[in-house]
Each structure stands twice: as structure tokens, then as C-alpha cells.
Amino acid sequence: MVSTSTISKEYVYGLLAEVVDPEVPVLSIIDLGIVREVFISDDKTEIVITPTYSGCPAMQRIEWDIKTALLEKGITNASVKTILSPAWTTDWMTKEGKEKLKAYGIAPPNPTASVCSTDLFAAAEAVQCPHCSSYHTIRVSEFGSTACKSLFKCSDCQEPFDYFKCH
Amino acid sequence: MATEISIGNLTQPINESTDQLILYTLHLADNALILGQRNAEWTGHGPVLEQDIAISNIALDLIGQARMLYQYAATLINQATNQLINHSTNPAHTEDTLAFFRTGAEYKNCLLVELPRGDWGVTVLRQFFFSTYQYFLYHELKNSADETLAAIAEKSFKEVTYHMRWSAEWVIRLGDGTEESHDRMQKALDQLWAYTGELLTPGDFETEPDGKIVVDLRSIKVAWTNKIQEVLSTATLQIPENKWQQSGGKQGRHTEHLGYILSEMQYLQRTYPNAQW
Ligand SMILES: [Zn+2]
């Protein structure tokens, strides 16, 4: 076992950067912006995370993966605490995360300014095709294969793609 | 007077304000769970793939909200009963015991959410009534003096905004659509209307003298009614003239339909208690 007093926050953040979102494995939990705090004291290491969506089935798995990642480095006193407020937003996704998503073929989220509009039949946001970079795209469905995505199609290259929707 | 909370084989009087908070939290959770369960019936059976995915996503969001609320209710119940019960012989409550081991009469959901899914028209119209209620409810609950309820409301609000927008668009698309889709939406409205009043009629646990924790339903009723009227009118649908409204869910008096949902949902845990994935 590693003595907790000898490990730094940076070291723990480094380990957390290796823990990935099981549903979008190209993103680490740091990229996603769900790690809110790391507290280290003499007898415990506490990781504070916040869920993306209320019903996200990946959260339990992420909690196990965090504990496993730390345990592999001998940190046996880690605990994971989930907080709900302030609520997660895609604005917390890192710039690197957005670049990784695009390279993976998923359009990264736009800034959230327009998300909570209740306007009906509003034009979909201008979303850039991750394949050919065209903005000439149409929304097929507001809901996609996981809670965090919606379905788009590119009118130029004709490819369908997922959009990591603003939240 | 403290009412008795009976959960599973546990019946304990708890003090009045804690009692009210527990019942209120359970009521919010039951609404979300039962509608989530109903909507999940469409998974694999939706009219087109994209909408099958949409209604399944909404179901998942609702069940996620229910989980957070049940976890909180379980914490409250365990704290309140800690001095009264020996937890080594009476295991503590969890989100699962609350979902799987309460009987129909202990469920406090509104009747609207337990009605059969019907056709797609009934499903989207019911969702629209309910999501509009949740939208205004969570908007207020975000300011609750109870920090956990406020955080759950804040977390859920954005999801519910999507649900309301999606369902309102379907109500308009079908209501103002073909002759058949219009007729079926009107039929759905005639069938569901009498179940909408209960959403905004306070139950015992929703009246609070100082109004700091619980949302005062009177404060959101106007906003709800305006939104509903606006969308139904755009959808060329007529609100029934019959003013009679059903009630009873908040008191645990349910339609016959709830028993069928619970028997399906609770079957595994009741047959094999504590079975794990
Ligand atoms: Zn393209």
C-alpha cells in the first residue's frame, strides 16, 4: 500500500485521465468534465464526480473503474462521492475531449447557449459533420444511441453521424 | 398527527415533517418510475426506429430520476427509523426495496402515469401532460430549501425540457396531421383529460404551511394550463367539456392497471428476494 501522504493531486488526476467513459471510450472522465474534486488526506482519497444524465447506466461502471485504477497503483483507501449540483453541462468538456470526439467520428457539442429553449420545431443547431467538416447537416432525431447523443446526417458527404448534444 | 409509513413489513410512526418529506419524495419517485416503466414497453416496438430510441431514452431519464429520489427517500427513512429499529434484523431500506417491495396501495403516483400506453397518440399526449408538469415543477423545486431535492430538480430540469419539447411537437404533428391521426389524438385527449387534474391538485404531503420545501402546485397551475392550451390549440384539438376529474393516486387508491405493472416489475425480486444481476 502506498502511503497517502506521499501522493499528490496531480498524480491522482493523471490516473483518472486513464479512466474512460465506457460508452464513448475515446473520452476520459477528465475530458468529459465529470471529475469535480479530488481530496487527499492522511487516511483517505476522495474523488468527487457528477453524473452526465440522471439515467446514465455508465456511472456505476465509472465508479468501479476509478477505484480499480487507483487500487492498481496501491491506493487502497479511495472512495467515490457523487454530487448532483451544480449539474453537469457539456461546457465542462475539455478542448482535448472535443478534438478526440471529432477524430472518433462524433460531432462535439456546441456551446450550450440555446439548449434550454422550449421553442417548438426550432431549427436544429448548425452542427459540423465530423467526416467532411461541412455545416450542411440535418438532424434526424433529437435522441440517439445513448442519452448523450442525437442523430444527424450530412447533406454533403451523405454520412450519418452522432452528435454529442449540448446539455 | 404522524401518519404511519408502511414499507414492506415495516410500519413505523415517524414525526410529521420528516413523514411529509418522505411521502413527497416517494410521490415524485413513483411518478417517474411508473411512467418510465410504461414508456419502456415501447422499447423494440416503436413506430419507427428513431422514435423507439426517443421514448426509450425518455424512459431511461425517468428511471434515473426515480433512482435519485428513491435513494434519498431510503436515506431519510433509515435515518428516521434508526433509533426504532434494529437494522441487523430489519435490513435498511434502499432504492430497490422501495421500488420492489411496496404494494400498490403504498405507491403514491398520479393515476395518469399508470394508464396503459395505448397507441402512439396516447403515449405522446400523456408524456406531454406529464413533462409539462415536471418542467414547471422542477423549475420551482430547484429553489427548495431541501438541498437534495433542489439538486435532483436541477439535474433533471434540462432532460425534462427535451421531453416536453419532443412530446409537444408530436402532439402538434399528429393533431394537425391527417384525418386519422387527428381523430386518434382527439380520442386520446378525451380519454386522458380526466386524469390531468390530479397532477396539479395537492395531496396531503404537498401542502406545507411555510412552503419552503414542497412546490406549491397552485403556483404552477396557470403556467401548466397556458402551455397545454397553447399546444392543444395549435394541434387543432378540443379540450373535453366534461370537467369531472379523477383522483386517488396520491392517497394510494389506484386504477386496476397499477397492479399489473407492479406484478411484472416486482416479480423477480419477490420471487427471488435479493437476486443480483
Ligand atoms: Zn459530411
Coordinates of C-alpha atoms and ligand atoms in Angstrom, one line a residue:
Chain A
M1 CA 0.0 0.0 0.0
V2 CA 1.1 3.5 -0.9
S3 CA 1.2 6.0 2.0
T4 CA -1.4 8.6 1.1
S5 CA 0.7 11.4 2.4
T6 CA 3.2 10.9 -0.4
I7 CA 0.8 11.2 -3.3
S8 CA -0.2 14.4 -5.0
K9 CA -3.4 15.6 -6.5
E10 CA -1.7 15.8 -9.9
Y11 CA -0.7 12.2 -9.6
V12 CA -4.3 11.2 -8.9
Y13 CA -5.6 13.4 -11.8
G14 CA -3.1 11.6 -14.0
L15 CA -4.5 8.2 -13.1
L16 CA -8.1 9.5 -13.6
A17 CA -7.1 10.6 -17.1
E18 CA -6.7 6.9 -17.9
V19 CA -10.3 6.1 -16.9
V20 CA -12.6 6.2 -19.9
D21 CA -16.3 6.6 -20.4
P22 CA -17.4 3.0 -21.3
E23 CA -20.0 4.3 -23.8
V24 CA -17.6 6.7 -25.6
P25 CA -14.3 5.1 -24.9
V26 CA -12.3 7.8 -26.7
L27 CA -13.1 10.2 -23.8
S28 CA -11.6 10.0 -20.4
I29 CA -13.6 11.1 -17.4
I30 CA -11.3 14.2 -17.2
D31 CA -12.2 15.0 -20.9
L32 CA -15.9 14.7 -20.1
G33 CA -15.6 17.1 -17.2
I34 CA -17.3 14.8 -14.6
V35 CA -14.5 14.8 -12.1
R36 CA -15.2 17.8 -9.8
E37 CA -12.7 17.4 -7.0
V38 CA -10.0 15.3 -5.6
F39 CA -9.4 15.4 -1.8
I40 CA -6.4 13.7 -0.3
S41 CA -5.9 13.4 3.5
D42 CA -3.8 11.1 5.6
D43 CA -6.3 8.3 5.6
K44 CA -8.4 8.7 2.5
T45 CA -8.5 9.7 -1.1
E46 CA -11.9 11.0 -2.2
I47 CA -12.9 11.5 -5.8
V48 CA -16.0 13.7 -6.4
I49 CA -17.8 13.1 -9.6
T50 CA -21.1 14.3 -11.1
P51 CA -23.4 12.2 -13.4
T52 CA -23.9 13.3 -17.0
Y53 CA -27.5 12.2 -17.3
S54 CA -29.8 11.0 -14.5
G55 CA -30.3 7.6 -16.0
C56 CA -26.8 7.1 -17.4
P57 CA -26.0 3.5 -16.9
A58 CA -22.3 4.1 -17.2
M59 CA -22.0 5.9 -13.9
Q60 CA -21.8 2.8 -11.7
R61 CA -19.2 1.3 -14.0
I62 CA -17.1 4.5 -13.9
E63 CA -17.2 4.4 -10.1
W64 CA -15.7 0.9 -10.2
D65 CA -13.2 1.8 -12.8
I66 CA -11.9 4.8 -10.7
K67 CA -11.5 2.6 -7.7
T68 CA -9.7 -0.1 -9.7
A69 CA -7.4 2.4 -11.4
L70 CA -6.3 3.7 -8.0
L71 CA -6.1 0.3 -6.4
E72 CA -3.7 -0.8 -9.2
K73 CA -1.3 1.9 -8.0
G74 CA -1.7 0.8 -4.4
I75 CA -4.2 3.4 -3.3
T76 CA -6.5 1.3 -1.2
N77 CA -8.4 4.0 0.6
A78 CA -10.1 5.6 -2.4
S79 CA -13.8 6.4 -2.2
V80 CA -16.0 8.0 -4.9
K81 CA -18.7 10.5 -4.0
T82 CA -21.4 11.6 -6.4
I83 CA -22.8 15.1 -6.3
L84 CA -25.7 16.4 -8.3
S85 CA -25.3 20.1 -8.0
P86 CA -24.1 22.0 -9.9
A87 CA -25.5 19.9 -12.7
W88 CA -23.1 18.7 -15.4
T89 CA -23.0 20.5 -18.6
T90 CA -21.2 19.8 -21.9
D91 CA -19.5 23.2 -21.4
W92 CA -17.2 21.3 -18.9
M93 CA -15.9 19.0 -21.6
T94 CA -12.2 19.9 -22.3
K95 CA -10.9 21.2 -25.6
E96 CA -8.9 18.0 -26.0
G97 CA -12.0 16.0 -25.4
K98 CA -13.8 17.8 -28.2
E99 CA -10.9 17.2 -30.6
K100 CA -10.8 13.5 -29.6
L101 CA -14.6 13.2 -30.2
K102 CA -14.3 14.7 -33.7
A103 CA -11.4 12.4 -34.6
Y104 CA -13.5 9.5 -33.4
G105 CA -16.4 10.4 -35.8
I106 CA -18.7 12.0 -33.2
A107 CA -19.5 15.7 -33.6
P108 CA -18.5 17.5 -30.4
P109 CA -21.1 19.6 -28.5
N110 CA -21.6 23.3 -29.4
P111 CA -21.7 25.8 -26.6
T112 CA -24.9 25.4 -24.6
A113 CA -26.5 28.8 -25.1
S114 CA -29.6 27.6 -26.9
V115 CA -30.2 24.2 -25.1
C116 CA -33.0 25.0 -22.8
S117 CA -35.2 26.7 -25.3
T118 CA -38.8 25.4 -25.2
D119 CA -39.4 26.7 -28.8
L120 CA -41.1 24.0 -30.9
F121 CA -39.9 22.9 -34.3
A122 CA -36.9 25.2 -33.9
A123 CA -34.2 24.8 -36.5
A124 CA -31.5 22.4 -35.3
E125 CA -28.2 23.9 -34.3
A126 CA -25.6 24.2 -37.0
V127 CA -23.6 21.0 -36.4
Q128 CA -20.4 20.4 -38.2
C129 CA -20.0 17.0 -39.9
P130 CA -17.1 15.2 -38.2
H131 CA -16.2 13.5 -41.6
C132 CA -16.1 16.3 -44.1
S133 CA -16.4 19.4 -41.9
S134 CA -19.5 20.6 -43.7
Y135 CA -22.1 22.6 -41.8
H136 CA -24.7 21.4 -44.4
T137 CA -26.2 18.8 -42.0
I138 CA -29.7 17.9 -40.8
R139 CA -31.0 16.5 -37.5
V140 CA -32.6 13.1 -37.9
S141 CA -33.6 12.6 -34.3
E142 CA -33.0 14.5 -31.0
F143 CA -32.4 11.2 -29.3
G144 CA -29.6 8.8 -30.2
S145 CA -28.0 5.5 -29.2
T146 CA -27.1 6.8 -25.8
A147 CA -28.6 9.6 -23.7
C148 CA -25.8 12.0 -24.5
K149 CA -26.2 11.8 -28.3
S150 CA -28.5 12.8 -31.1
L151 CA -28.6 11.6 -34.7
F152 CA -27.5 13.7 -37.6
K153 CA -26.9 13.2 -41.3
C154 CA -24.5 15.2 -43.6
S155 CA -26.1 16.5 -46.8
D156 CA -22.7 16.9 -48.5
C157 CA -20.9 13.6 -47.8
Q158 CA -24.2 11.8 -47.1
E159 CA -22.8 10.1 -44.0
P160 CA -24.9 9.7 -40.9
F161 CA -23.2 10.7 -37.6
D162 CA -23.7 11.0 -33.9
Y163 CA -23.7 14.5 -32.3
F164 CA -22.7 14.7 -28.6
K165 CA -25.6 17.0 -27.8
C166 CA -25.5 20.1 -25.7
H167 CA -26.6 19.7 -22.2
Chain B
M1 CA -50.7 13.5 13.8
A2 CA -48.0 11.4 12.3
T3 CA -49.3 9.0 9.6
E4 CA -47.8 5.6 9.5
I5 CA -45.4 4.7 6.8
S6 CA -45.6 1.1 5.9
I7 CA -42.9 -0.2 3.7
G8 CA -42.7 -3.9 3.2
N9 CA -43.4 -5.4 6.6
L10 CA -42.2 -2.3 8.4
T11 CA -44.7 0.0 10.0
Q12 CA -43.3 2.9 12.0
P13 CA -44.7 6.2 13.0
I14 CA -42.3 9.0 12.2
N15 CA -42.5 12.6 13.1
E16 CA -44.7 14.8 11.0
S17 CA -42.3 16.9 8.9
T18 CA -40.0 14.0 8.2
D19 CA -43.0 12.0 7.3
Q20 CA -44.2 14.5 4.8
L21 CA -40.8 14.9 3.2
I22 CA -40.5 11.1 2.8
L23 CA -44.0 10.8 1.3
Y24 CA -43.4 13.7 -1.0
T25 CA -40.1 12.3 -2.2
L26 CA -41.7 8.9 -2.7
H27 CA -44.6 10.5 -4.7
L28 CA -42.1 12.2 -7.0
A29 CA -40.2 9.0 -7.4
D30 CA -43.3 6.9 -8.0
N31 CA -44.5 9.2 -10.8
A32 CA -41.1 9.0 -12.6
L33 CA -40.7 5.2 -12.1
I34 CA -44.2 4.2 -13.2
L35 CA -44.1 6.3 -16.3
G36 CA -40.6 5.2 -17.1
Q37 CA -41.8 1.6 -16.8
R38 CA -44.8 2.3 -19.1
N39 CA -42.6 4.0 -21.7
A40 CA -40.1 1.2 -21.6
E41 CA -42.9 -1.1 -23.0
W42 CA -42.2 0.6 -26.4
T43 CA -38.6 -0.4 -26.5
G44 CA -38.3 -2.5 -29.6
H45 CA -41.9 -1.8 -30.6
G46 CA -41.8 2.0 -31.5
P47 CA -43.4 3.1 -34.7
V48 CA -40.1 4.0 -36.3
L49 CA -36.5 3.4 -35.1
E50 CA -35.7 7.0 -34.2
Q51 CA -38.9 7.3 -32.1
D52 CA -38.4 3.9 -30.5
I53 CA -35.0 5.3 -29.3
A54 CA -36.5 8.6 -28.2
I55 CA -39.2 7.1 -26.0
S56 CA -36.6 4.6 -24.6
N57 CA -34.3 7.5 -23.8
I58 CA -37.1 9.3 -22.0
A59 CA -37.9 6.1 -20.1
L60 CA -34.2 5.9 -19.0
D61 CA -34.1 9.6 -17.9
L62 CA -37.3 9.0 -15.8
I63 CA -36.0 5.8 -14.2
G64 CA -32.7 7.7 -13.5
Q65 CA -34.7 10.5 -11.7
A66 CA -36.7 7.8 -9.8
R67 CA -33.4 6.2 -8.6
M68 CA -32.0 9.5 -7.2
L69 CA -35.3 10.2 -5.4
Y70 CA -35.6 6.6 -4.0
Q71 CA -32.0 6.8 -2.8
Y72 CA -32.9 10.0 -1.0
A73 CA -36.1 8.6 0.4
A74 CA -34.3 5.5 1.6
T75 CA -31.7 7.7 3.4
L76 CA -34.5 9.6 5.1
I77 CA -36.3 6.5 6.2
N78 CA -33.2 4.9 7.5
Q79 CA -32.2 8.0 9.5
A80 CA -35.7 8.4 10.9
T81 CA -36.1 4.8 11.9
N82 CA -32.5 4.3 13.1
Q83 CA -33.4 4.6 16.8
L84 CA -36.6 2.5 16.4
I85 CA -35.3 -0.5 14.5
N86 CA -32.6 -3.0 14.9
H87 CA -31.1 -3.0 11.4
S88 CA -29.4 -6.3 11.9
T89 CA -32.8 -8.0 11.9
N90 CA -34.6 -5.4 9.8
P91 CA -32.2 -4.5 6.9
A92 CA -32.0 -0.9 5.9
H93 CA -34.1 0.4 3.0
T94 CA -32.5 1.0 -0.4
E95 CA -33.8 2.3 -3.7
D96 CA -34.5 -1.3 -4.6
T97 CA -36.6 -2.2 -1.6
L98 CA -38.7 0.9 -2.1
A99 CA -39.3 0.1 -5.8
F100 CA -39.7 -3.6 -5.5
F101 CA -41.3 -4.3 -2.1
R102 CA -44.0 -1.8 -1.8
T103 CA -47.6 -2.7 -2.6
G104 CA -49.9 -0.8 -4.9
A105 CA -51.6 1.0 -2.0
E106 CA -48.2 2.3 -0.9
Y107 CA -47.5 3.8 -4.3
K108 CA -48.3 7.5 -4.4
N109 CA -48.1 8.2 -8.1
C110 CA -50.8 10.0 -10.0
L111 CA -53.2 7.9 -11.9
L112 CA -52.2 9.4 -15.3
V113 CA -48.8 7.7 -15.3
E114 CA -50.2 4.2 -14.7
L115 CA -52.7 4.1 -17.5
P116 CA -51.9 1.7 -20.3
R117 CA -49.6 3.0 -23.0
G118 CA -52.4 2.9 -25.6
D119 CA -51.5 3.8 -29.2
W120 CA -48.7 6.3 -30.0
G121 CA -51.1 9.2 -29.7
V122 CA -52.0 8.3 -26.1
T123 CA -48.3 7.8 -25.3
V124 CA -47.1 11.2 -26.6
L125 CA -50.1 13.1 -25.3
R126 CA -49.7 11.6 -21.8
Q127 CA -45.9 12.4 -22.0
F128 CA -46.7 16.0 -23.0
F129 CA -49.1 16.5 -20.0
F130 CA -46.6 14.9 -17.6
S131 CA -43.4 16.5 -19.0
T132 CA -45.0 20.0 -18.9
Y133 CA -45.9 19.3 -15.2
Q134 CA -42.4 18.1 -14.5
Y135 CA -40.9 21.1 -16.3
F136 CA -42.7 23.7 -14.1
L137 CA -42.4 21.6 -11.0
Y138 CA -38.6 21.1 -11.2
H139 CA -38.2 24.8 -12.2
E140 CA -39.7 25.6 -8.8
L141 CA -38.2 22.7 -6.9
K142 CA -34.7 23.9 -7.9
N143 CA -35.3 26.6 -5.2
S144 CA -36.4 24.2 -2.5
A145 CA -35.0 24.6 1.0
D146 CA -34.3 20.9 0.9
E147 CA -30.8 20.8 -0.8
T148 CA -31.1 17.2 -2.1
L149 CA -34.5 17.8 -3.7
A150 CA -33.2 21.0 -5.2
A151 CA -30.1 19.3 -6.6
I152 CA -32.2 16.5 -8.1
A153 CA -34.5 19.0 -9.7
E154 CA -31.6 21.0 -11.1
K155 CA -30.1 17.8 -12.5
S156 CA -33.3 16.7 -14.1
F157 CA -34.6 20.0 -15.5
K158 CA -32.6 20.0 -18.7
E159 CA -33.7 16.4 -19.6
V160 CA -37.3 17.3 -18.9
T161 CA -37.0 20.3 -21.2
Y162 CA -36.1 17.9 -24.0
H163 CA -39.0 15.6 -23.1
M164 CA -41.5 18.5 -23.2
R165 CA -40.4 19.8 -26.5
W166 CA -40.3 16.4 -28.1
S167 CA -43.8 15.4 -26.9
A168 CA -45.3 18.8 -27.7
E169 CA -44.0 18.5 -31.3
W170 CA -45.6 15.1 -31.7
V171 CA -48.9 16.3 -30.3
I172 CA -49.0 19.1 -32.9
R173 CA -47.7 16.9 -35.7
L174 CA -50.4 14.3 -35.2
G175 CA -53.2 16.5 -34.0
D176 CA -52.8 18.8 -37.0
G177 CA -51.9 15.9 -39.3
T178 CA -54.1 13.5 -41.3
E179 CA -57.7 12.9 -40.7
E180 CA -56.9 9.6 -38.9
S181 CA -54.1 11.0 -36.8
H182 CA -56.3 13.9 -35.8
D183 CA -59.2 11.6 -34.8
R184 CA -56.9 9.4 -32.8
M185 CA -55.3 12.3 -31.0
Q186 CA -58.8 13.7 -30.2
K187 CA -59.7 10.3 -28.8
A188 CA -56.6 10.2 -26.7
L189 CA -57.4 13.6 -25.3
D190 CA -61.0 12.6 -24.5
Q191 CA -59.6 9.6 -22.7
L192 CA -56.7 11.3 -20.8
W193 CA -58.2 14.7 -19.9
A194 CA -60.0 13.5 -16.7
Y195 CA -56.6 12.3 -15.4
T196 CA -54.7 15.6 -15.7
G197 CA -56.3 17.4 -12.8
E198 CA -54.7 15.2 -10.2
L199 CA -51.2 16.3 -11.3
L200 CA -51.9 19.8 -10.1
T201 CA -54.2 19.1 -7.1
P202 CA -52.2 19.0 -3.9
G203 CA -52.1 15.8 -1.9
D204 CA -51.7 15.9 1.9
F205 CA -47.9 15.8 1.6
E206 CA -48.0 18.7 -0.9
T207 CA -49.5 21.2 1.5
E208 CA -47.0 22.9 3.7
P209 CA -47.6 25.9 6.0
D210 CA -44.4 27.8 5.2
G211 CA -44.0 26.4 1.7
K212 CA -40.2 26.2 1.8
I213 CA -39.5 22.6 0.7
V214 CA -42.5 21.4 -1.3
V215 CA -43.6 23.1 -4.5
D216 CA -47.0 24.9 -4.2
L217 CA -48.9 23.4 -7.1
R218 CA -51.2 26.4 -7.3
S219 CA -48.1 28.4 -8.3
I220 CA -47.5 26.3 -11.4
K221 CA -51.1 25.6 -12.4
V222 CA -51.5 28.7 -14.5
A223 CA -48.3 28.1 -16.4
W224 CA -49.2 24.5 -17.0
T225 CA -52.7 25.3 -18.2
N226 CA -51.4 28.0 -20.6
K227 CA -48.8 25.8 -22.1
I228 CA -51.3 22.9 -22.6
Q229 CA -53.9 25.2 -24.1
E230 CA -51.4 26.7 -26.5
V231 CA -50.1 23.4 -27.8
L232 CA -53.6 21.7 -28.0
S233 CA -55.0 24.7 -29.9
T234 CA -52.0 24.6 -32.4
A235 CA -52.7 20.9 -32.7
T236 CA -56.4 21.7 -33.6
L237 CA -57.6 19.6 -30.6
Q238 CA -60.6 20.3 -28.4
I239 CA -60.4 20.0 -24.6
P240 CA -63.4 18.0 -23.5
E241 CA -66.2 20.0 -21.8
N242 CA -66.8 17.4 -19.1
K243 CA -65.0 18.9 -16.1
W244 CA -65.0 15.8 -13.9
Q245 CA -61.5 14.9 -12.8
Q246 CA -60.3 11.6 -11.4
S247 CA -58.2 11.4 -8.2
G248 CA -56.9 8.9 -5.7
G249 CA -53.4 8.0 -6.7
K250 CA -51.8 10.4 -4.2
Q251 CA -53.8 8.6 -1.5
G252 CA -52.8 5.2 -2.8
R253 CA -56.1 4.4 -4.4
H254 CA -55.2 3.3 -7.9
T255 CA -56.8 2.0 -11.1
E256 CA -56.6 -1.7 -11.8
H257 CA -53.7 -1.0 -14.1
L258 CA -51.1 -0.4 -11.4
G259 CA -51.3 -3.9 -10.1
Y260 CA -50.4 -5.3 -13.4
I261 CA -47.4 -3.1 -13.8
L262 CA -46.1 -3.9 -10.3
S263 CA -46.6 -7.6 -10.7
E264 CA -44.5 -7.5 -13.8
M265 CA -41.9 -5.1 -12.4
Q266 CA -41.6 -6.7 -9.0
Y267 CA -41.9 -10.4 -10.0
L268 CA -38.2 -11.2 -9.9
Q269 CA -37.4 -9.6 -6.6
R270 CA -40.5 -11.0 -4.9
T271 CA -39.8 -14.5 -6.2
Y272 CA -36.1 -14.4 -5.7
P273 CA -35.5 -11.8 -3.0
N274 CA -32.1 -10.0 -3.2
A275 CA -31.4 -11.6 -6.6
Q276 CA -28.4 -9.7 -8.2
W277 CA -27.5 -9.1 -11.9
Ligands
ZN1 ZN -20.0 15.3 -44.3

